[in-house]
């Protein structure tokens, strides 16, 4: 299973990425985590990126792509699956990630898009700020990160829809409900991924499921 996630800050990429990784036994490659780890260890990369992280700006593509290439090579050695969390964040990174995937024979099967609105995302990030102490979880930097997502990151979603690998999920529900829907969708796709050529795939939009089944807070129509 090879998944990349496109989602605004606070939508739950970290939580759902960890869930998918554990479920399929594949590495979770989270660029934000890797960068924060460099900052904490005060490596050369850490010193170069700290200001970008503190301000909620994107660090230069080259730094992130070098890091991700290394992680993808390790993922290949570990069996070939992966969950990419935090990349791509712009069109250049989307093309570069695809290129790295092509070179390694492991392009993404699924682009998982988590949808949530800015009011809910801001609420979640401010709540998290009280628990963790991330330098970028302040009201001002949160607004900057959300604006950057809407302007620079979200346009790449159309590219994945055109490639037929987009799966959109409504992330305005509990982490447990969203996680269950993601795993059900990925499990349902698994047999096709193993057999269908990449150019025969169609995009999957699950965001209307909850409403269609009249679900209010349950697992959006997925019965147990
Ligand atoms: P969030 O999605 O909540 O903003 P992340 O942990 O994914 O959290 O990212 C935190 C910060 O790390 C970003 O604001 C940015 O500065 C940097 N970053 C992470 N991934 C990338 C990337 N692919 N390209 C550029 N900068 C990145």
PDB file of C-alpha atoms and ligand atoms in Angstrom:
ATOM      1  CA  UNK A   1       0.000   0.000   0.000  1.00  0.00           C
ATOM      2  CA  UNK A   2       1.462   3.342  -1.090  1.00  0.00           C
ATOM      3  CA  UNK A   3      -0.414   6.383   0.171  1.00  0.00           C
ATOM      4  CA  UNK A   4       0.271  10.089   0.185  1.00  0.00           C
ATOM      5  CA  UNK A   5      -1.844  12.512   2.178  1.00  0.00           C
ATOM      6  CA  UNK A   6      -2.965  15.984   1.172  1.00  0.00           C
ATOM      7  CA  UNK A   7      -4.668  17.780   4.039  1.00  0.00           C
ATOM      8  CA  UNK A   8      -4.661  21.135   5.813  1.00  0.00           C
ATOM      9  CA  UNK A   9      -2.911  21.539   9.179  1.00  0.00           C
ATOM     10  CA  UNK A  10      -5.091  20.099  11.942  1.00  0.00           C
ATOM     11  CA  UNK A  11      -7.044  17.716   9.689  1.00  0.00           C
ATOM     12  CA  UNK A  12      -5.381  14.707  11.324  1.00  0.00           C
ATOM     13  CA  UNK A  13      -2.614  13.704   8.895  1.00  0.00           C
ATOM     14  CA  UNK A  14      -0.342  12.629  11.731  1.00  0.00           C
ATOM     15  CA  UNK A  15      -2.978  10.518  13.500  1.00  0.00           C
ATOM     16  CA  UNK A  16      -4.381   8.900  10.357  1.00  0.00           C
ATOM     17  CA  UNK A  17      -0.905   8.441   8.857  1.00  0.00           C
ATOM     18  CA  UNK A  18       0.174   6.506  11.953  1.00  0.00           C
ATOM     19  CA  UNK A  19      -3.017   4.408  11.810  1.00  0.00           C
ATOM     20  CA  UNK A  20      -2.536   3.503   8.134  1.00  0.00           C
ATOM     21  CA  UNK A  21       1.134   2.693   8.722  1.00  0.00           C
ATOM     22  CA  UNK A  22       0.314   0.406  11.663  1.00  0.00           C
ATOM     23  CA  UNK A  23      -2.567  -1.279   9.824  1.00  0.00           C
ATOM     24  CA  UNK A  24      -0.559  -2.126   6.705  1.00  0.00           C
ATOM     25  CA  UNK A  25       2.825  -2.498   8.414  1.00  0.00           C
ATOM     26  CA  UNK A  26       4.471   0.200   6.308  1.00  0.00           C
ATOM     27  CA  UNK A  27       6.694   3.184   7.172  1.00  0.00           C
ATOM     28  CA  UNK A  28       5.070   6.517   8.076  1.00  0.00           C
ATOM     29  CA  UNK A  29       7.171   9.258   6.475  1.00  0.00           C
ATOM     30  CA  UNK A  30       6.132  12.535   8.123  1.00  0.00           C
ATOM     31  CA  UNK A  31       8.124  15.494   6.835  1.00  0.00           C
ATOM     32  CA  UNK A  32       7.087  17.868   9.644  1.00  0.00           C
ATOM     33  CA  UNK A  33       8.212  15.323  12.250  1.00  0.00           C
ATOM     34  CA  UNK A  34      11.513  14.744  10.459  1.00  0.00           C
ATOM     35  CA  UNK A  35      12.142  18.495  10.238  1.00  0.00           C
ATOM     36  CA  UNK A  36      11.223  19.108  13.902  1.00  0.00           C
ATOM     37  CA  UNK A  37      13.574  16.291  14.863  1.00  0.00           C
ATOM     38  CA  UNK A  38      16.409  18.020  12.976  1.00  0.00           C
ATOM     39  CA  UNK A  39      15.613  21.268  14.805  1.00  0.00           C
ATOM     40  CA  UNK A  40      15.589  19.498  18.174  1.00  0.00           C
ATOM     41  CA  UNK A  41      18.964  17.875  17.428  1.00  0.00           C
ATOM     42  CA  UNK A  42      20.348  21.167  16.086  1.00  0.00           C
ATOM     43  CA  UNK A  43      21.740  19.525  12.952  1.00  0.00           C
ATOM     44  CA  UNK A  44      22.809  21.633   9.957  1.00  0.00           C
ATOM     45  CA  UNK A  45      19.413  20.949   8.345  1.00  0.00           C
ATOM     46  CA  UNK A  46      17.716  21.867  11.632  1.00  0.00           C
ATOM     47  CA  UNK A  47      19.494  25.216  11.776  1.00  0.00           C
ATOM     48  CA  UNK A  48      18.616  25.916   8.149  1.00  0.00           C
ATOM     49  CA  UNK A  49      14.894  25.198   8.557  1.00  0.00           C
ATOM     50  CA  UNK A  50      13.994  26.485  12.021  1.00  0.00           C
ATOM     51  CA  UNK A  51      12.888  29.963  10.925  1.00  0.00           C
ATOM     52  CA  UNK A  52      10.598  28.527   8.228  1.00  0.00           C
ATOM     53  CA  UNK A  53       8.935  26.213  10.730  1.00  0.00           C
ATOM     54  CA  UNK A  54       8.494  28.949  13.339  1.00  0.00           C
ATOM     55  CA  UNK A  55       6.836  31.207  10.755  1.00  0.00           C
ATOM     56  CA  UNK A  56       4.642  28.503   9.200  1.00  0.00           C
ATOM     57  CA  UNK A  57       6.358  28.882   5.815  1.00  0.00           C
ATOM     58  CA  UNK A  58       7.422  26.069   3.520  1.00  0.00           C
ATOM     59  CA  UNK A  59      11.065  25.062   3.854  1.00  0.00           C
ATOM     60  CA  UNK A  60      12.926  24.975   0.520  1.00  0.00           C
ATOM     61  CA  UNK A  61      11.821  22.079  -1.699  1.00  0.00           C
ATOM     62  CA  UNK A  62      15.354  20.730  -2.123  1.00  0.00           C
ATOM     63  CA  UNK A  63      15.795  20.096   1.627  1.00  0.00           C
ATOM     64  CA  UNK A  64      12.482  18.241   1.960  1.00  0.00           C
ATOM     65  CA  UNK A  65      12.923  16.282  -1.264  1.00  0.00           C
ATOM     66  CA  UNK A  66      16.429  15.079  -0.319  1.00  0.00           C
ATOM     67  CA  UNK A  67      15.039  13.904   2.997  1.00  0.00           C
ATOM     68  CA  UNK A  68      12.079  12.158   1.394  1.00  0.00           C
ATOM     69  CA  UNK A  69      14.181  10.453  -1.274  1.00  0.00           C
ATOM     70  CA  UNK A  70      16.317   8.920   1.473  1.00  0.00           C
ATOM     71  CA  UNK A  71      13.212   7.749   3.367  1.00  0.00           C
ATOM     72  CA  UNK A  72      11.670   6.302   0.190  1.00  0.00           C
ATOM     73  CA  UNK A  73      14.818   4.301  -0.513  1.00  0.00           C
ATOM     74  CA  UNK A  74      14.592   2.899   3.019  1.00  0.00           C
ATOM     75  CA  UNK A  75      10.868   2.196   2.471  1.00  0.00           C
ATOM     76  CA  UNK A  76      11.711   0.269  -0.676  1.00  0.00           C
ATOM     77  CA  UNK A  77      14.165  -1.890   1.233  1.00  0.00           C
ATOM     78  CA  UNK A  78      11.474  -2.458   3.880  1.00  0.00           C
ATOM     79  CA  UNK A  79       8.996  -3.876   1.344  1.00  0.00           C
ATOM     80  CA  UNK A  80       7.903  -0.983  -0.889  1.00  0.00           C
ATOM     81  CA  UNK A  81       4.897   0.437   0.950  1.00  0.00           C
ATOM     82  CA  UNK A  82       4.696   3.875   2.571  1.00  0.00           C
ATOM     83  CA  UNK A  83       2.492   6.644   3.912  1.00  0.00           C
ATOM     84  CA  UNK A  84       3.719  10.107   2.979  1.00  0.00           C
ATOM     85  CA  UNK A  85       2.532  12.743   5.457  1.00  0.00           C
ATOM     86  CA  UNK A  86       3.297  16.416   4.821  1.00  0.00           C
ATOM     87  CA  UNK A  87       4.516  16.103   1.268  1.00  0.00           C
ATOM     88  CA  UNK A  88       3.675  17.169  -1.405  1.00  0.00           C
ATOM     89  CA  UNK A  89       2.749  20.699  -0.405  1.00  0.00           C
ATOM     90  CA  UNK A  90       3.027  22.394  -3.794  1.00  0.00           C
ATOM     91  CA  UNK A  91       2.957  21.391  -7.447  1.00  0.00           C
ATOM     92  CA  UNK A  92       6.754  21.185  -7.748  1.00  0.00           C
ATOM     93  CA  UNK A  93       6.895  18.743  -4.824  1.00  0.00           C
ATOM     94  CA  UNK A  94       4.015  16.738  -6.319  1.00  0.00           C
ATOM     95  CA  UNK A  95       5.924  16.324  -9.590  1.00  0.00           C
ATOM     96  CA  UNK A  96       9.191  15.583  -7.789  1.00  0.00           C
ATOM     97  CA  UNK A  97       7.570  12.987  -5.512  1.00  0.00           C
ATOM     98  CA  UNK A  98       6.067  11.317  -8.586  1.00  0.00           C
ATOM     99  CA  UNK A  99       9.492  11.325 -10.247  1.00  0.00           C
ATOM    100  CA  UNK A 100      11.162   9.765  -7.185  1.00  0.00           C
ATOM    101  CA  UNK A 101       8.376   7.181  -7.145  1.00  0.00           C
ATOM    102  CA  UNK A 102       8.929   6.414 -10.820  1.00  0.00           C
ATOM    103  CA  UNK A 103      12.679   5.987 -10.337  1.00  0.00           C
ATOM    104  CA  UNK A 104      12.134   3.596  -7.433  1.00  0.00           C
ATOM    105  CA  UNK A 105       9.195   1.777  -9.057  1.00  0.00           C
ATOM    106  CA  UNK A 106       6.870   2.840  -6.235  1.00  0.00           C
ATOM    107  CA  UNK A 107       4.561   5.711  -7.231  1.00  0.00           C
ATOM    108  CA  UNK A 108       1.570   6.354  -4.949  1.00  0.00           C
ATOM    109  CA  UNK A 109      -1.544   4.148  -5.293  1.00  0.00           C
ATOM    110  CA  UNK A 110      -3.749   6.540  -3.363  1.00  0.00           C
ATOM    111  CA  UNK A 111      -3.756  10.283  -2.735  1.00  0.00           C
ATOM    112  CA  UNK A 112      -5.780  10.630   0.445  1.00  0.00           C
ATOM    113  CA  UNK A 113      -7.417  14.016   0.839  1.00  0.00           C
ATOM    114  CA  UNK A 114      -8.732  14.926   4.301  1.00  0.00           C
ATOM    115  CA  UNK A 115     -11.306  17.734   4.186  1.00  0.00           C
ATOM    116  CA  UNK A 116     -12.141  20.123   7.000  1.00  0.00           C
ATOM    117  CA  UNK A 117     -13.035  23.793   7.245  1.00  0.00           C
ATOM    118  CA  UNK A 118     -10.818  26.529   8.631  1.00  0.00           C
ATOM    119  CA  UNK A 119     -12.923  27.223  11.741  1.00  0.00           C
ATOM    120  CA  UNK A 120     -12.687  23.572  12.868  1.00  0.00           C
ATOM    121  CA  UNK A 121      -8.981  23.354  11.972  1.00  0.00           C
ATOM    122  CA  UNK A 122      -8.182  26.511  13.935  1.00  0.00           C
ATOM    123  CA  UNK A 123     -10.116  25.199  16.924  1.00  0.00           C
ATOM    124  CA  UNK A 124      -8.194  21.898  16.857  1.00  0.00           C
ATOM    125  CA  UNK A 125      -4.787  23.523  16.433  1.00  0.00           C
ATOM    126  CA  UNK A 126      -5.383  25.967  19.296  1.00  0.00           C
ATOM    127  CA  UNK A 127      -6.527  23.070  21.490  1.00  0.00           C
ATOM    128  CA  UNK A 128      -3.347  21.181  20.581  1.00  0.00           C
ATOM    129  CA  UNK A 129      -1.257  24.261  21.396  1.00  0.00           C
ATOM    130  CA  UNK A 130      -2.361  23.968  25.010  1.00  0.00           C
ATOM    131  CA  UNK A 131      -1.034  20.388  25.206  1.00  0.00           C
ATOM    132  CA  UNK A 132       2.042  20.265  22.968  1.00  0.00           C
ATOM    133  CA  UNK A 133       4.242  23.256  22.575  1.00  0.00           C
ATOM    134  CA  UNK A 134       4.884  23.520  18.860  1.00  0.00           C
ATOM    135  CA  UNK A 135       6.366  26.874  17.907  1.00  0.00           C
ATOM    136  CA  UNK A 136       3.910  27.155  14.990  1.00  0.00           C
ATOM    137  CA  UNK A 137       0.656  26.566  16.918  1.00  0.00           C
ATOM    138  CA  UNK A 138      -0.057  30.237  17.668  1.00  0.00           C
ATOM    139  CA  UNK A 139      -3.151  32.007  16.278  1.00  0.00           C
ATOM    140  CA  UNK A 140      -1.129  34.106  13.846  1.00  0.00           C
ATOM    141  CA  UNK A 141       1.031  31.278  12.486  1.00  0.00           C
ATOM    142  CA  UNK A 142      -1.985  28.947  12.255  1.00  0.00           C
ATOM    143  CA  UNK A 143      -3.736  31.509  10.032  1.00  0.00           C
ATOM    144  CA  UNK A 144      -0.602  31.726   7.855  1.00  0.00           C
ATOM    145  CA  UNK A 145      -0.377  27.903   7.525  1.00  0.00           C
ATOM    146  CA  UNK A 146      -4.059  27.599   6.591  1.00  0.00           C
ATOM    147  CA  UNK A 147      -3.778  30.366   3.977  1.00  0.00           C
ATOM    148  CA  UNK A 148      -0.689  28.702   2.509  1.00  0.00           C
ATOM    149  CA  UNK A 149      -2.542  25.387   2.312  1.00  0.00           C
ATOM    150  CA  UNK A 150      -5.527  26.943   0.490  1.00  0.00           C
ATOM    151  CA  UNK A 151      -3.325  28.851  -1.966  1.00  0.00           C
ATOM    152  CA  UNK A 152      -0.396  26.563  -2.670  1.00  0.00           C
ATOM    153  CA  UNK A 153      -1.212  23.018  -1.534  1.00  0.00           C
ATOM    154  CA  UNK A 154      -4.902  22.466  -2.307  1.00  0.00           C
ATOM    155  CA  UNK A 155      -4.534  23.105  -6.085  1.00  0.00           C
ATOM    156  CA  UNK A 156      -2.531  19.853  -6.395  1.00  0.00           C
ATOM    157  CA  UNK A 157      -5.671  17.855  -5.460  1.00  0.00           C
ATOM    158  CA  UNK A 158      -7.026  18.276  -9.006  1.00  0.00           C
ATOM    159  CA  UNK A 159      -3.860  16.672 -10.362  1.00  0.00           C
ATOM    160  CA  UNK A 160      -4.473  13.522  -8.307  1.00  0.00           C
ATOM    161  CA  UNK A 161      -8.146  13.491  -9.312  1.00  0.00           C
ATOM    162  CA  UNK A 162      -7.037  13.550 -12.965  1.00  0.00           C
ATOM    163  CA  UNK A 163      -4.605  10.711 -12.298  1.00  0.00           C
ATOM    164  CA  UNK A 164      -7.484   8.688 -10.850  1.00  0.00           C
ATOM    165  CA  UNK A 165      -5.860   8.047  -7.473  1.00  0.00           C
ATOM    166  CA  UNK A 166      -7.733  10.595  -5.330  1.00  0.00           C
ATOM    167  CA  UNK A 167      -9.714   9.421  -2.295  1.00  0.00           C
ATOM    168  CA  UNK A 168     -11.467  12.255  -0.428  1.00  0.00           C
ATOM    169  CA  UNK A 169     -12.656  11.812   3.124  1.00  0.00           C
ATOM    170  CA  UNK A 170     -14.684  14.121   5.369  1.00  0.00           C
ATOM    171  CA  UNK A 171     -12.370  14.806   8.321  1.00  0.00           C
ATOM    172  CA  UNK A 172     -14.864  16.876  10.333  1.00  0.00           C
ATOM    173  CA  UNK A 173     -15.600  13.894  12.579  1.00  0.00           C
ATOM    174  CA  UNK A 174     -13.807  12.092  15.380  1.00  0.00           C
ATOM    175  CA  UNK A 175     -10.368  10.638  14.625  1.00  0.00           C
ATOM    176  CA  UNK A 176     -11.822   7.176  15.222  1.00  0.00           C
ATOM    177  CA  UNK A 177     -14.634   7.606  12.695  1.00  0.00           C
ATOM    178  CA  UNK A 178     -12.361   9.135  10.076  1.00  0.00           C
ATOM    179  CA  UNK A 179      -9.794   6.384  10.630  1.00  0.00           C
ATOM    180  CA  UNK A 180     -12.365   3.651  10.242  1.00  0.00           C
ATOM    181  CA  UNK A 181     -13.620   5.112   6.968  1.00  0.00           C
ATOM    182  CA  UNK A 182     -10.078   5.415   5.621  1.00  0.00           C
ATOM    183  CA  UNK A 183      -9.172   1.816   6.454  1.00  0.00           C
ATOM    184  CA  UNK A 184     -12.431   0.492   4.970  1.00  0.00           C
ATOM    185  CA  UNK A 185     -11.775   2.443   1.748  1.00  0.00           C
ATOM    186  CA  UNK A 186      -8.136   1.339   1.502  1.00  0.00           C
ATOM    187  CA  UNK A 187      -8.983  -2.291   2.234  1.00  0.00           C
ATOM    188  CA  UNK A 188     -11.714  -2.206  -0.431  1.00  0.00           C
ATOM    189  CA  UNK A 189      -9.226  -0.859  -2.963  1.00  0.00           C
ATOM    190  CA  UNK A 190      -6.467  -3.317  -2.142  1.00  0.00           C
ATOM    191  CA  UNK A 191      -7.411  -6.098  -4.609  1.00  0.00           C
ATOM    192  CA  UNK A 192      -7.672  -3.543  -7.423  1.00  0.00           C
ATOM    193  CA  UNK A 193      -4.313  -1.990  -6.591  1.00  0.00           C
ATOM    194  CA  UNK A 194      -2.648  -5.342  -6.907  1.00  0.00           C
ATOM    195  CA  UNK A 195      -4.144  -6.000 -10.355  1.00  0.00           C
ATOM    196  CA  UNK A 196      -5.337  -2.836 -12.128  1.00  0.00           C
ATOM    197  CA  UNK A 197      -2.858  -0.770 -14.116  1.00  0.00           C
ATOM    198  CA  UNK A 198      -2.464   2.774 -12.715  1.00  0.00           C
ATOM    199  CA  UNK A 199      -4.059   4.381 -15.787  1.00  0.00           C
ATOM    200  CA  UNK A 200      -7.357   2.486 -15.370  1.00  0.00           C
ATOM    201  CA  UNK A 201      -8.229   3.902 -11.971  1.00  0.00           C
ATOM    202  CA  UNK A 202     -11.098   6.223 -11.109  1.00  0.00           C
ATOM    203  CA  UNK A 203     -11.222   8.781  -8.299  1.00  0.00           C
ATOM    204  CA  UNK A 204     -13.293   8.020  -5.200  1.00  0.00           C
ATOM    205  CA  UNK A 205     -15.219  10.718  -3.335  1.00  0.00           C
ATOM    206  CA  UNK A 206     -16.502   9.572   0.068  1.00  0.00           C
ATOM    207  CA  UNK A 207     -17.230  13.015   1.447  1.00  0.00           C
ATOM    208  CA  UNK A 208     -20.976  12.727   0.730  1.00  0.00           C
ATOM    209  CA  UNK A 209     -21.305   9.333   2.428  1.00  0.00           C
ATOM    210  CA  UNK A 210     -22.237  10.611   5.878  1.00  0.00           C
ATOM    211  CA  UNK A 211     -25.067  12.749   4.540  1.00  0.00           C
ATOM    212  CA  UNK A 212     -26.293  10.079   2.120  1.00  0.00           C
ATOM    213  CA  UNK A 213     -26.743   7.630   4.973  1.00  0.00           C
ATOM    214  CA  UNK A 214     -28.158  10.238   7.338  1.00  0.00           C
ATOM    215  CA  UNK A 215     -25.217   9.709   9.675  1.00  0.00           C
ATOM    216  CA  UNK A 216     -24.697  12.261  12.421  1.00  0.00           C
ATOM    217  CA  UNK A 217     -21.564  11.292  14.240  1.00  0.00           C
ATOM    218  CA  UNK A 218     -21.643   7.586  13.444  1.00  0.00           C
ATOM    219  CA  UNK A 219     -19.222   6.029  11.016  1.00  0.00           C
ATOM    220  CA  UNK A 220     -20.848   7.653   7.975  1.00  0.00           C
ATOM    221  CA  UNK A 221     -22.895   4.769   6.742  1.00  0.00           C
ATOM    222  CA  UNK A 222     -20.357   2.037   7.199  1.00  0.00           C
ATOM    223  CA  UNK A 223     -22.102  -0.699   9.120  1.00  0.00           C
ATOM    224  CA  UNK A 224     -20.201  -3.118  11.285  1.00  0.00           C
TER     225      UNK A 224
HETATM  226  P1  LIG B   1       0.998  20.958   9.672  1.00  0.00           P
HETATM  227  O1  LIG B   1       0.416  20.207   8.541  1.00  0.00           O
HETATM  228  O2  LIG B   1       0.165  20.967  10.908  1.00  0.00           O
HETATM  229  O3  LIG B   1       1.431  22.358   9.303  1.00  0.00           O
HETATM  230  P2  LIG B   1       3.553  19.476   9.566  1.00  0.00           P
HETATM  231  O4  LIG B   1       4.160  18.806  10.733  1.00  0.00           O
HETATM  232  O5  LIG B   1       3.179  18.646   8.398  1.00  0.00           O
HETATM  233  O6  LIG B   1       2.300  20.219  10.195  1.00  0.00           O
HETATM  234  O7  LIG B   1       4.523  20.642   9.041  1.00  0.00           O
HETATM  235  C1  LIG B   1       5.076  21.595   9.917  1.00  0.00           C
HETATM  236  C2  LIG B   1       5.995  22.558   9.147  1.00  0.00           C
HETATM  237  O8  LIG B   1       7.080  21.820   8.562  1.00  0.00           O
HETATM  238  C3  LIG B   1       5.363  23.302   7.976  1.00  0.00           C
HETATM  239  O9  LIG B   1       4.672  24.470   8.369  1.00  0.00           O
HETATM  240  C4  LIG B   1       6.602  23.628   7.138  1.00  0.00           C
HETATM  241  O10 LIG B   1       7.314  24.723   7.678  1.00  0.00           O
HETATM  242  C5  LIG B   1       7.453  22.380   7.305  1.00  0.00           C
HETATM  243  N1  LIG B   1       7.211  21.371   6.242  1.00  0.00           N
HETATM  244  C6  LIG B   1       6.724  20.120   6.423  1.00  0.00           C
HETATM  245  N2  LIG B   1       6.629  19.459   5.258  1.00  0.00           N
HETATM  246  C7  LIG B   1       7.068  20.310   4.308  1.00  0.00           C
HETATM  247  C8  LIG B   1       7.199  20.231   2.894  1.00  0.00           C
HETATM  248  N3  LIG B   1       6.844  19.131   2.210  1.00  0.00           N
HETATM  249  N4  LIG B   1       7.703  21.292   2.231  1.00  0.00           N
HETATM  250  C9  LIG B   1       8.047  22.402   2.881  1.00  0.00           C
HETATM  251  N5  LIG B   1       7.934  22.567   4.204  1.00  0.00           N
HETATM  252  C10 LIG B   1       7.455  21.532   4.929  1.00  0.00           C
END
